Amino acid sequence: MSAQLDAEERAMEAEALEAIFMESYSMDGATYRLELEPEADEAHVACVLECSCPEDYPSSTPPSFSIAEVRGLGGPMRKELEAALDEASQLFEPGCVCVFEVASAVKDWLGEHNEPGLNDESAYAAMMRREKGGKEKKAVVYETDSNRPESDEARKQRLEEEAEARRLERLRLGTAVTPESFAAWWEPFRVEVLKEPKEGVVETVYLDVKGQVKLTGKQQFLKGKAPAIEEPEEEGGVDEELFDDDDDLDDLDFDDEEEE
């Protein structure tokens, strides 16, 4: 992939991110900045994800992700979030953009840890979190009936399935229409379907004797202004006006002819 194609892919990704995250998205040069929080009525945790894209992204080099700011998360929980970010960044495949997938994974992590008090770094709070995490791990081991750690192949497959699920969800929700995307669709539609002239192309027009624009037959048909065509009368037809006056028939005496 050439440098020009890389630049076009990055521009399209930036446009999509802006349409999806709207006010939560900003860009400084080649760095994206996304303000993320869980999908909930009340968000107790949040973070700012920064992503720096090199010039050969997405053809070969992956972007560099970092957690710039956090809200509602203490030091230990921030480290867990950064570990989840490192795991999600492994989704990158050369030739494919990945910022949205990584941001979605971080957002999912925030949703799973959307609890008040996670910024409490006291010994008691840390002990309660470890106890709660231990119970959750035991439950997982009991359900799977296996205490073996997840293999690299299984983890890769799980991440791919999660990325595919998020892609299908984006297709279901659709893509937001922006002025730029509408203009890109409208111009070919206007020229190819509506048969209007391209911008910057001078169209030849004809004027009638009054100096007004004279429409072509096709233009008159499309505008519904084509003159009505009168059908000619059939040869040998009867002129009904000849029989409108019946007074002349009163002078004829049909009885005399019958007597003769």
PDB file of C-alpha atoms in Angstrom:
ATOM      1  CA  MET A   1       0.000   0.000   0.000  1.00  0.00           C
ATOM      2  CA  SER A   2       1.442   3.385  -1.008  1.00  0.00           C
ATOM      3  CA  ALA A   3       1.824   6.388   1.258  1.00  0.00           C
ATOM      4  CA  GLN A   4      -1.068   8.062  -0.539  1.00  0.00           C
ATOM      5  CA  LEU A   5      -3.378   5.111   0.109  1.00  0.00           C
ATOM      6  CA  ASP A   6      -2.308   5.069   3.764  1.00  0.00           C
ATOM      7  CA  ALA A   7      -3.191   8.748   4.043  1.00  0.00           C
ATOM      8  CA  GLU A   8      -6.588   8.148   2.433  1.00  0.00           C
ATOM      9  CA  GLU A   9      -7.330   5.240   4.788  1.00  0.00           C
ATOM     10  CA  ARG A  10      -6.408   7.365   7.812  1.00  0.00           C
ATOM     11  CA  ALA A  11      -8.589  10.225   6.588  1.00  0.00           C
ATOM     12  CA  MET A  12     -11.574   7.901   6.115  1.00  0.00           C
ATOM     13  CA  GLU A  13     -11.015   6.399   9.570  1.00  0.00           C
ATOM     14  CA  ALA A  14     -10.851   9.861  11.145  1.00  0.00           C
ATOM     15  CA  GLU A  15     -14.116  10.818   9.437  1.00  0.00           C
ATOM     16  CA  ALA A  16     -15.800   7.654  10.704  1.00  0.00           C
ATOM     17  CA  LEU A  17     -14.526   8.173  14.262  1.00  0.00           C
ATOM     18  CA  GLU A  18     -15.811  11.732  14.271  1.00  0.00           C
ATOM     19  CA  ALA A  19     -19.244  10.572  13.056  1.00  0.00           C
ATOM     20  CA  ILE A  20     -19.435   7.834  15.713  1.00  0.00           C
ATOM     21  CA  PHE A  21     -18.010   9.597  18.780  1.00  0.00           C
ATOM     22  CA  MET A  22     -18.988  13.160  17.781  1.00  0.00           C
ATOM     23  CA  GLU A  23     -18.138  15.569  20.645  1.00  0.00           C
ATOM     24  CA  SER A  24     -16.045  12.890  22.353  1.00  0.00           C
ATOM     25  CA  TYR A  25     -13.628  12.881  19.403  1.00  0.00           C
ATOM     26  CA  SER A  26     -10.801  15.302  18.682  1.00  0.00           C
ATOM     27  CA  MET A  27      -7.683  15.166  16.561  1.00  0.00           C
ATOM     28  CA  ASP A  28      -4.291  16.842  16.891  1.00  0.00           C
ATOM     29  CA  GLY A  29      -2.158  16.170  13.836  1.00  0.00           C
ATOM     30  CA  ALA A  30      -1.857  12.396  13.545  1.00  0.00           C
ATOM     31  CA  THR A  31      -3.118  11.742  17.092  1.00  0.00           C
ATOM     32  CA  TYR A  32      -6.708  10.796  17.851  1.00  0.00           C
ATOM     33  CA  ARG A  33      -8.174  11.619  21.261  1.00  0.00           C
ATOM     34  CA  LEU A  34     -11.310   9.761  22.371  1.00  0.00           C
ATOM     35  CA  GLU A  35     -13.212  10.396  25.600  1.00  0.00           C
ATOM     36  CA  LEU A  36     -14.714   7.033  26.551  1.00  0.00           C
ATOM     37  CA  GLU A  37     -17.224   6.034  29.200  1.00  0.00           C
ATOM     38  CA  PRO A  38     -19.536   3.041  29.627  1.00  0.00           C
ATOM     39  CA  GLU A  39     -23.014   2.865  28.112  1.00  0.00           C
ATOM     40  CA  ALA A  40     -24.995   3.298  31.328  1.00  0.00           C
ATOM     41  CA  ASP A  41     -27.433   5.679  32.986  1.00  0.00           C
ATOM     42  CA  GLU A  42     -24.657   6.714  35.362  1.00  0.00           C
ATOM     43  CA  ALA A  43     -20.986   6.426  34.463  1.00  0.00           C
ATOM     44  CA  HIS A  44     -18.733   6.016  37.506  1.00  0.00           C
ATOM     45  CA  VAL A  45     -15.582   5.492  35.446  1.00  0.00           C
ATOM     46  CA  ALA A  46     -14.200   7.047  32.273  1.00  0.00           C
ATOM     47  CA  CYS A  47     -10.926   7.549  30.432  1.00  0.00           C
ATOM     48  CA  VAL A  48      -9.291   9.398  27.566  1.00  0.00           C
ATOM     49  CA  LEU A  49      -7.746   7.172  24.916  1.00  0.00           C
ATOM     50  CA  GLU A  50      -5.014   8.639  22.735  1.00  0.00           C
ATOM     51  CA  CYS A  51      -3.854   7.020  19.516  1.00  0.00           C
ATOM     52  CA  SER A  52      -0.859   8.139  17.460  1.00  0.00           C
ATOM     53  CA  CYS A  53      -0.804   6.890  13.876  1.00  0.00           C
ATOM     54  CA  PRO A  54       2.501   6.554  11.982  1.00  0.00           C
ATOM     55  CA  GLU A  55       2.757   7.442   8.314  1.00  0.00           C
ATOM     56  CA  ASP A  56       2.768   3.779   7.222  1.00  0.00           C
ATOM     57  CA  TYR A  57      -0.435   2.960   9.135  1.00  0.00           C
ATOM     58  CA  PRO A  58      -2.459   0.927   8.341  1.00  0.00           C
ATOM     59  CA  SER A  59      -0.325  -0.797   5.706  1.00  0.00           C
ATOM     60  CA  SER A  60       2.367  -2.074   8.080  1.00  0.00           C
ATOM     61  CA  THR A  61       2.931  -0.328  11.424  1.00  0.00           C
ATOM     62  CA  PRO A  62       0.200  -0.360  14.098  1.00  0.00           C
ATOM     63  CA  PRO A  63      -0.798   2.823  15.928  1.00  0.00           C
ATOM     64  CA  SER A  64       0.462   3.594  19.422  1.00  0.00           C
ATOM     65  CA  PHE A  65      -2.251   3.609  22.110  1.00  0.00           C
ATOM     66  CA  SER A  66      -2.117   5.126  25.596  1.00  0.00           C
ATOM     67  CA  ILE A  67      -4.470   6.070  28.429  1.00  0.00           C
ATOM     68  CA  ALA A  68      -4.024   9.815  28.887  1.00  0.00           C
ATOM     69  CA  GLU A  69      -6.563  10.409  31.668  1.00  0.00           C
ATOM     70  CA  VAL A  70      -8.869   8.383  33.898  1.00  0.00           C
ATOM     71  CA  ARG A  71     -11.849   9.169  36.103  1.00  0.00           C
ATOM     72  CA  GLY A  72     -13.068   6.998  38.937  1.00  0.00           C
ATOM     73  CA  LEU A  73     -10.092   4.618  38.690  1.00  0.00           C
ATOM     74  CA  GLY A  74      -7.213   4.324  41.136  1.00  0.00           C
ATOM     75  CA  GLY A  75      -3.654   3.305  40.321  1.00  0.00           C
ATOM     76  CA  PRO A  76      -4.198  -0.475  40.390  1.00  0.00           C
ATOM     77  CA  MET A  77      -7.383  -0.264  38.319  1.00  0.00           C
ATOM     78  CA  ARG A  78      -5.651   1.983  35.818  1.00  0.00           C
ATOM     79  CA  LYS A  79      -2.965  -0.663  35.383  1.00  0.00           C
ATOM     80  CA  GLU A  80      -5.684  -3.234  34.696  1.00  0.00           C
ATOM     81  CA  LEU A  81      -7.201  -0.912  32.116  1.00  0.00           C
ATOM     82  CA  GLU A  82      -3.815  -0.428  30.438  1.00  0.00           C
ATOM     83  CA  ALA A  83      -3.340  -4.209  30.377  1.00  0.00           C
ATOM     84  CA  ALA A  84      -6.716  -4.572  28.677  1.00  0.00           C
ATOM     85  CA  LEU A  85      -5.671  -1.885  26.194  1.00  0.00           C
ATOM     86  CA  ASP A  86      -2.441  -3.753  25.386  1.00  0.00           C
ATOM     87  CA  GLU A  87      -4.454  -6.906  24.771  1.00  0.00           C
ATOM     88  CA  ALA A  88      -6.945  -5.125  22.542  1.00  0.00           C
ATOM     89  CA  SER A  89      -4.172  -3.497  20.485  1.00  0.00           C
ATOM     90  CA  GLN A  90      -3.183  -6.980  19.321  1.00  0.00           C
ATOM     91  CA  LEU A  91      -6.252  -6.831  17.053  1.00  0.00           C
ATOM     92  CA  PHE A  92      -4.240  -4.893  14.485  1.00  0.00           C
ATOM     93  CA  GLU A  93      -3.659  -6.601  11.152  1.00  0.00           C
ATOM     94  CA  PRO A  94      -1.564  -4.947   8.419  1.00  0.00           C
ATOM     95  CA  GLY A  95      -3.787  -3.247   5.874  1.00  0.00           C
ATOM     96  CA  CYS A  96      -6.766  -2.795   8.224  1.00  0.00           C
ATOM     97  CA  VAL A  97      -7.648   0.145  10.460  1.00  0.00           C
ATOM     98  CA  CYS A  98      -8.217  -0.796  14.097  1.00  0.00           C
ATOM     99  CA  VAL A  99      -8.785   2.320  16.212  1.00  0.00           C
ATOM    100  CA  PHE A 100     -12.529   1.777  16.525  1.00  0.00           C
ATOM    101  CA  GLU A 101     -12.111  -1.881  17.539  1.00  0.00           C
ATOM    102  CA  VAL A 102      -9.563  -0.984  20.224  1.00  0.00           C
ATOM    103  CA  ALA A 103     -11.709   1.895  21.504  1.00  0.00           C
ATOM    104  CA  SER A 104     -14.730  -0.426  21.661  1.00  0.00           C
ATOM    105  CA  ALA A 105     -12.734  -2.960  23.705  1.00  0.00           C
ATOM    106  CA  VAL A 106     -11.702  -0.236  26.168  1.00  0.00           C
ATOM    107  CA  LYS A 107     -15.290   0.938  26.381  1.00  0.00           C
ATOM    108  CA  ASP A 108     -16.446  -2.615  27.103  1.00  0.00           C
ATOM    109  CA  TRP A 109     -13.874  -2.861  29.928  1.00  0.00           C
ATOM    110  CA  LEU A 110     -15.213   0.355  31.438  1.00  0.00           C
ATOM    111  CA  GLY A 111     -18.728  -1.062  31.267  1.00  0.00           C
ATOM    112  CA  GLU A 112     -17.659  -4.200  33.105  1.00  0.00           C
ATOM    113  CA  HIS A 113     -16.005  -2.103  35.860  1.00  0.00           C
ATOM    114  CA  ASN A 114     -18.577   0.685  36.112  1.00  0.00           C
ATOM    115  CA  GLU A 115     -18.675   0.808  39.894  1.00  0.00           C
ATOM    116  CA  PRO A 116     -18.248   3.638  42.385  1.00  0.00           C
ATOM    117  CA  GLY A 117     -15.225   3.643  44.644  1.00  0.00           C
ATOM    118  CA  LEU A 118     -12.682   2.117  42.266  1.00  0.00           C
ATOM    119  CA  ASN A 119     -10.451   5.130  42.855  1.00  0.00           C
ATOM    120  CA  ASP A 120     -10.213   4.218  46.546  1.00  0.00           C
ATOM    121  CA  GLU A 121      -6.619   3.024  47.010  1.00  0.00           C
ATOM    122  CA  SER A 122      -6.919   2.134  50.673  1.00  0.00           C
ATOM    123  CA  ALA A 123      -5.801  -1.308  51.866  1.00  0.00           C
ATOM    124  CA  TYR A 124      -9.359  -2.271  52.744  1.00  0.00           C
ATOM    125  CA  ALA A 125     -10.723  -1.330  49.327  1.00  0.00           C
ATOM    126  CA  ALA A 126      -7.911  -3.234  47.603  1.00  0.00           C
ATOM    127  CA  MET A 127      -8.644  -6.301  49.754  1.00  0.00           C
ATOM    128  CA  MET A 128     -12.362  -6.162  48.883  1.00  0.00           C
ATOM    129  CA  ARG A 129     -11.576  -5.900  45.182  1.00  0.00           C
ATOM    130  CA  ARG A 130      -9.211  -8.879  45.357  1.00  0.00           C
ATOM    131  CA  GLU A 131     -11.836 -10.895  47.198  1.00  0.00           C
ATOM    132  CA  LYS A 132     -14.465 -10.023  44.630  1.00  0.00           C
ATOM    133  CA  GLY A 133     -12.110 -10.836  41.768  1.00  0.00           C
ATOM    134  CA  GLY A 134     -11.259 -14.165  43.346  1.00  0.00           C
ATOM    135  CA  LYS A 135     -14.921 -15.115  43.572  1.00  0.00           C
ATOM    136  CA  GLU A 136     -15.457 -14.234  39.927  1.00  0.00           C
ATOM    137  CA  LYS A 137     -12.430 -16.313  38.867  1.00  0.00           C
ATOM    138  CA  LYS A 138     -13.658 -19.285  40.895  1.00  0.00           C
ATOM    139  CA  ALA A 139     -17.040 -19.028  39.240  1.00  0.00           C
ATOM    140  CA  VAL A 140     -15.411 -19.048  35.827  1.00  0.00           C
ATOM    141  CA  VAL A 141     -13.292 -22.078  36.697  1.00  0.00           C
ATOM    142  CA  TYR A 142     -16.373 -23.892  37.982  1.00  0.00           C
ATOM    143  CA  GLU A 143     -18.390 -23.151  34.828  1.00  0.00           C
ATOM    144  CA  THR A 144     -15.622 -24.145  32.400  1.00  0.00           C
ATOM    145  CA  ASP A 145     -14.461 -27.086  34.523  1.00  0.00           C
ATOM    146  CA  SER A 146     -10.866 -26.195  33.679  1.00  0.00           C
ATOM    147  CA  ASN A 147      -8.184 -24.170  35.418  1.00  0.00           C
ATOM    148  CA  ARG A 148      -5.898 -24.002  32.421  1.00  0.00           C
ATOM    149  CA  PRO A 149      -4.957 -20.484  31.268  1.00  0.00           C
ATOM    150  CA  GLU A 150      -6.276 -19.272  27.931  1.00  0.00           C
ATOM    151  CA  SER A 151      -3.938 -20.187  25.112  1.00  0.00           C
ATOM    152  CA  ASP A 152      -2.667 -17.638  22.604  1.00  0.00           C
ATOM    153  CA  GLU A 153      -4.699 -19.249  19.830  1.00  0.00           C
ATOM    154  CA  ALA A 154      -7.884 -19.241  21.925  1.00  0.00           C
ATOM    155  CA  ARG A 155      -7.339 -15.628  22.942  1.00  0.00           C
ATOM    156  CA  LYS A 156      -6.782 -14.606  19.323  1.00  0.00           C
ATOM    157  CA  GLN A 157      -9.947 -16.389  18.256  1.00  0.00           C
ATOM    158  CA  ARG A 158     -11.940 -14.733  21.054  1.00  0.00           C
ATOM    159  CA  LEU A 159     -10.662 -11.285  20.090  1.00  0.00           C
ATOM    160  CA  GLU A 160     -11.522 -11.903  16.436  1.00  0.00           C
ATOM    161  CA  GLU A 161     -15.052 -13.003  17.367  1.00  0.00           C
ATOM    162  CA  GLU A 162     -15.533  -9.919  19.522  1.00  0.00           C
ATOM    163  CA  ALA A 163     -14.259  -7.665  16.724  1.00  0.00           C
ATOM    164  CA  GLU A 164     -16.631  -9.340  14.238  1.00  0.00           C
ATOM    165  CA  ALA A 165     -19.550  -8.878  16.637  1.00  0.00           C
ATOM    166  CA  ARG A 166     -18.765  -5.166  16.944  1.00  0.00           C
ATOM    167  CA  ARG A 167     -18.472  -4.876  13.142  1.00  0.00           C
ATOM    168  CA  LEU A 168     -21.906  -6.453  12.682  1.00  0.00           C
ATOM    169  CA  GLU A 169     -23.336  -4.111  15.285  1.00  0.00           C
ATOM    170  CA  ARG A 170     -21.972  -1.135  13.347  1.00  0.00           C
ATOM    171  CA  LEU A 171     -23.611  -2.456  10.176  1.00  0.00           C
ATOM    172  CA  ARG A 172     -26.908  -2.829  12.014  1.00  0.00           C
ATOM    173  CA  LEU A 173     -26.791   0.720  13.358  1.00  0.00           C
ATOM    174  CA  GLY A 174     -25.683   2.148  10.014  1.00  0.00           C
ATOM    175  CA  THR A 175     -23.304   4.976   9.226  1.00  0.00           C
ATOM    176  CA  ALA A 176     -24.020   8.583  10.104  1.00  0.00           C
ATOM    177  CA  VAL A 177     -24.458  10.856   7.072  1.00  0.00           C
ATOM    178  CA  THR A 178     -22.100  13.813   6.977  1.00  0.00           C
ATOM    179  CA  PRO A 179     -22.115  16.771   4.542  1.00  0.00           C
ATOM    180  CA  GLU A 180     -19.006  15.333   2.882  1.00  0.00           C
ATOM    181  CA  SER A 181     -20.441  11.834   2.407  1.00  0.00           C
ATOM    182  CA  PHE A 182     -23.740  13.249   1.100  1.00  0.00           C
ATOM    183  CA  ALA A 183     -21.901  15.456  -1.397  1.00  0.00           C
ATOM    184  CA  ALA A 184     -19.876  12.460  -2.595  1.00  0.00           C
ATOM    185  CA  TRP A 185     -23.123  10.544  -3.219  1.00  0.00           C
ATOM    186  CA  TRP A 186     -25.198  13.411  -4.610  1.00  0.00           C
ATOM    187  CA  GLU A 187     -22.898  14.566  -7.429  1.00  0.00           C
ATOM    188  CA  PRO A 188     -22.791  11.201  -9.304  1.00  0.00           C
ATOM    189  CA  PHE A 189     -26.528  10.711  -8.675  1.00  0.00           C
ATOM    190  CA  ARG A 190     -27.345  14.161 -10.040  1.00  0.00           C
ATOM    191  CA  VAL A 191     -25.286  13.650 -13.180  1.00  0.00           C
ATOM    192  CA  GLU A 192     -25.919   9.958 -13.930  1.00  0.00           C
ATOM    193  CA  VAL A 193     -29.532   9.544 -12.793  1.00  0.00           C
ATOM    194  CA  LEU A 194     -31.055  13.023 -13.091  1.00  0.00           C
ATOM    195  CA  LYS A 195     -28.969  13.709 -16.226  1.00  0.00           C
ATOM    196  CA  GLU A 196     -28.019  17.185 -15.041  1.00  0.00           C
ATOM    197  CA  PRO A 197     -24.795  18.767 -16.329  1.00  0.00           C
ATOM    198  CA  LYS A 198     -21.618  18.414 -14.310  1.00  0.00           C
ATOM    199  CA  GLU A 199     -20.377  21.364 -12.353  1.00  0.00           C
ATOM    200  CA  GLY A 200     -18.221  23.624 -14.494  1.00  0.00           C
ATOM    201  CA  VAL A 201     -19.676  22.267 -17.769  1.00  0.00           C
ATOM    202  CA  VAL A 202     -21.442  24.848 -19.967  1.00  0.00           C
ATOM    203  CA  GLU A 203     -24.727  23.545 -21.350  1.00  0.00           C
ATOM    204  CA  THR A 204     -25.916  24.770 -24.773  1.00  0.00           C
ATOM    205  CA  VAL A 205     -29.372  26.361 -24.655  1.00  0.00           C
ATOM    206  CA  TYR A 206     -31.641  27.651 -27.419  1.00  0.00           C
ATOM    207  CA  LEU A 207     -33.812  30.772 -27.332  1.00  0.00           C
ATOM    208  CA  ASP A 208     -37.145  31.305 -29.026  1.00  0.00           C
ATOM    209  CA  VAL A 209     -38.223  34.498 -30.825  1.00  0.00           C
ATOM    210  CA  LYS A 210     -39.150  36.081 -27.489  1.00  0.00           C
ATOM    211  CA  GLY A 211     -35.685  35.486 -26.054  1.00  0.00           C
ATOM    212  CA  GLN A 212     -36.841  32.794 -23.637  1.00  0.00           C
ATOM    213  CA  VAL A 213     -35.096  29.475 -23.184  1.00  0.00           C
ATOM    214  CA  LYS A 214     -36.489  26.920 -25.570  1.00  0.00           C
ATOM    215  CA  LEU A 215     -36.765  23.441 -24.072  1.00  0.00           C
ATOM    216  CA  THR A 216     -35.854  20.389 -26.046  1.00  0.00           C
ATOM    217  CA  GLY A 217     -38.420  17.666 -26.607  1.00  0.00           C
ATOM    218  CA  LYS A 218     -36.845  15.529 -23.873  1.00  0.00           C
ATOM    219  CA  GLN A 219     -36.842  18.426 -21.405  1.00  0.00           C
ATOM    220  CA  GLN A 220     -40.496  19.153 -22.171  1.00  0.00           C
ATOM    221  CA  PHE A 221     -41.349  15.514 -21.603  1.00  0.00           C
ATOM    222  CA  LEU A 222     -39.481  15.360 -18.277  1.00  0.00           C
ATOM    223  CA  LYS A 223     -41.151  18.565 -17.082  1.00  0.00           C
ATOM    224  CA  GLY A 224     -44.604  17.409 -18.255  1.00  0.00           C
ATOM    225  CA  LYS A 225     -44.946  20.353 -20.641  1.00  0.00           C
ATOM    226  CA  ALA A 226     -44.961  18.502 -23.927  1.00  0.00           C
ATOM    227  CA  PRO A 227     -47.753  19.846 -26.225  1.00  0.00           C
ATOM    228  CA  ALA A 228     -50.737  17.576 -26.678  1.00  0.00           C
ATOM    229  CA  ILE A 229     -50.879  15.855 -30.074  1.00  0.00           C
ATOM    230  CA  GLU A 230     -54.236  16.116 -31.840  1.00  0.00           C
ATOM    231  CA  GLU A 231     -55.276  12.950 -33.594  1.00  0.00           C
ATOM    232  CA  PRO A 232     -56.337  13.515 -37.242  1.00  0.00           C
ATOM    233  CA  GLU A 233     -59.896  12.704 -38.232  1.00  0.00           C
ATOM    234  CA  GLU A 234     -60.427   9.533 -40.170  1.00  0.00           C
ATOM    235  CA  GLU A 235     -61.092   9.897 -43.886  1.00  0.00           C
ATOM    236  CA  GLY A 236     -64.716   9.468 -44.853  1.00  0.00           C
ATOM    237  CA  GLY A 237     -65.952  10.558 -41.475  1.00  0.00           C
ATOM    238  CA  VAL A 238     -69.376  12.118 -41.013  1.00  0.00           C
ATOM    239  CA  ASP A 239     -69.630  15.811 -40.273  1.00  0.00           C
ATOM    240  CA  GLU A 240     -72.274  15.905 -37.536  1.00  0.00           C
ATOM    241  CA  GLU A 241     -72.765  19.661 -37.906  1.00  0.00           C
ATOM    242  CA  LEU A 242     -74.586  19.082 -41.195  1.00  0.00           C
ATOM    243  CA  PHE A 243     -77.443  17.463 -39.294  1.00  0.00           C
ATOM    244  CA  ASP A 244     -77.818  19.995 -36.497  1.00  0.00           C
ATOM    245  CA  ASP A 245     -80.607  21.862 -38.391  1.00  0.00           C
ATOM    246  CA  ASP A 246     -83.585  19.487 -38.788  1.00  0.00           C
ATOM    247  CA  ASP A 247     -85.977  22.143 -40.230  1.00  0.00           C
ATOM    248  CA  ASP A 248     -85.113  21.272 -43.842  1.00  0.00           C
ATOM    249  CA  LEU A 249     -86.429  17.757 -43.344  1.00  0.00           C
ATOM    250  CA  ASP A 250     -89.910  19.067 -42.496  1.00  0.00           C
ATOM    251  CA  ASP A 251     -90.492  20.189 -46.141  1.00  0.00           C
ATOM    252  CA  LEU A 252     -90.205  16.668 -47.452  1.00  0.00           C
ATOM    253  CA  ASP A 253     -93.494  14.794 -47.962  1.00  0.00           C
ATOM    254  CA  PHE A 254     -92.735  11.138 -47.536  1.00  0.00           C
ATOM    255  CA  ASP A 255     -96.463  10.166 -47.640  1.00  0.00           C
ATOM    256  CA  ASP A 256     -96.922  11.233 -51.276  1.00  0.00           C
ATOM    257  CA  GLU A 257     -94.043   9.078 -52.393  1.00  0.00           C
ATOM    258  CA  GLU A 258     -95.533   6.052 -50.641  1.00  0.00           C
ATOM    259  CA  GLU A 259     -98.957   6.534 -52.370  1.00  0.00           C
ATOM    260  CA  GLU A 260     -97.392   6.643 -55.768  1.00  0.00           C
TER     261      GLU A 260
END
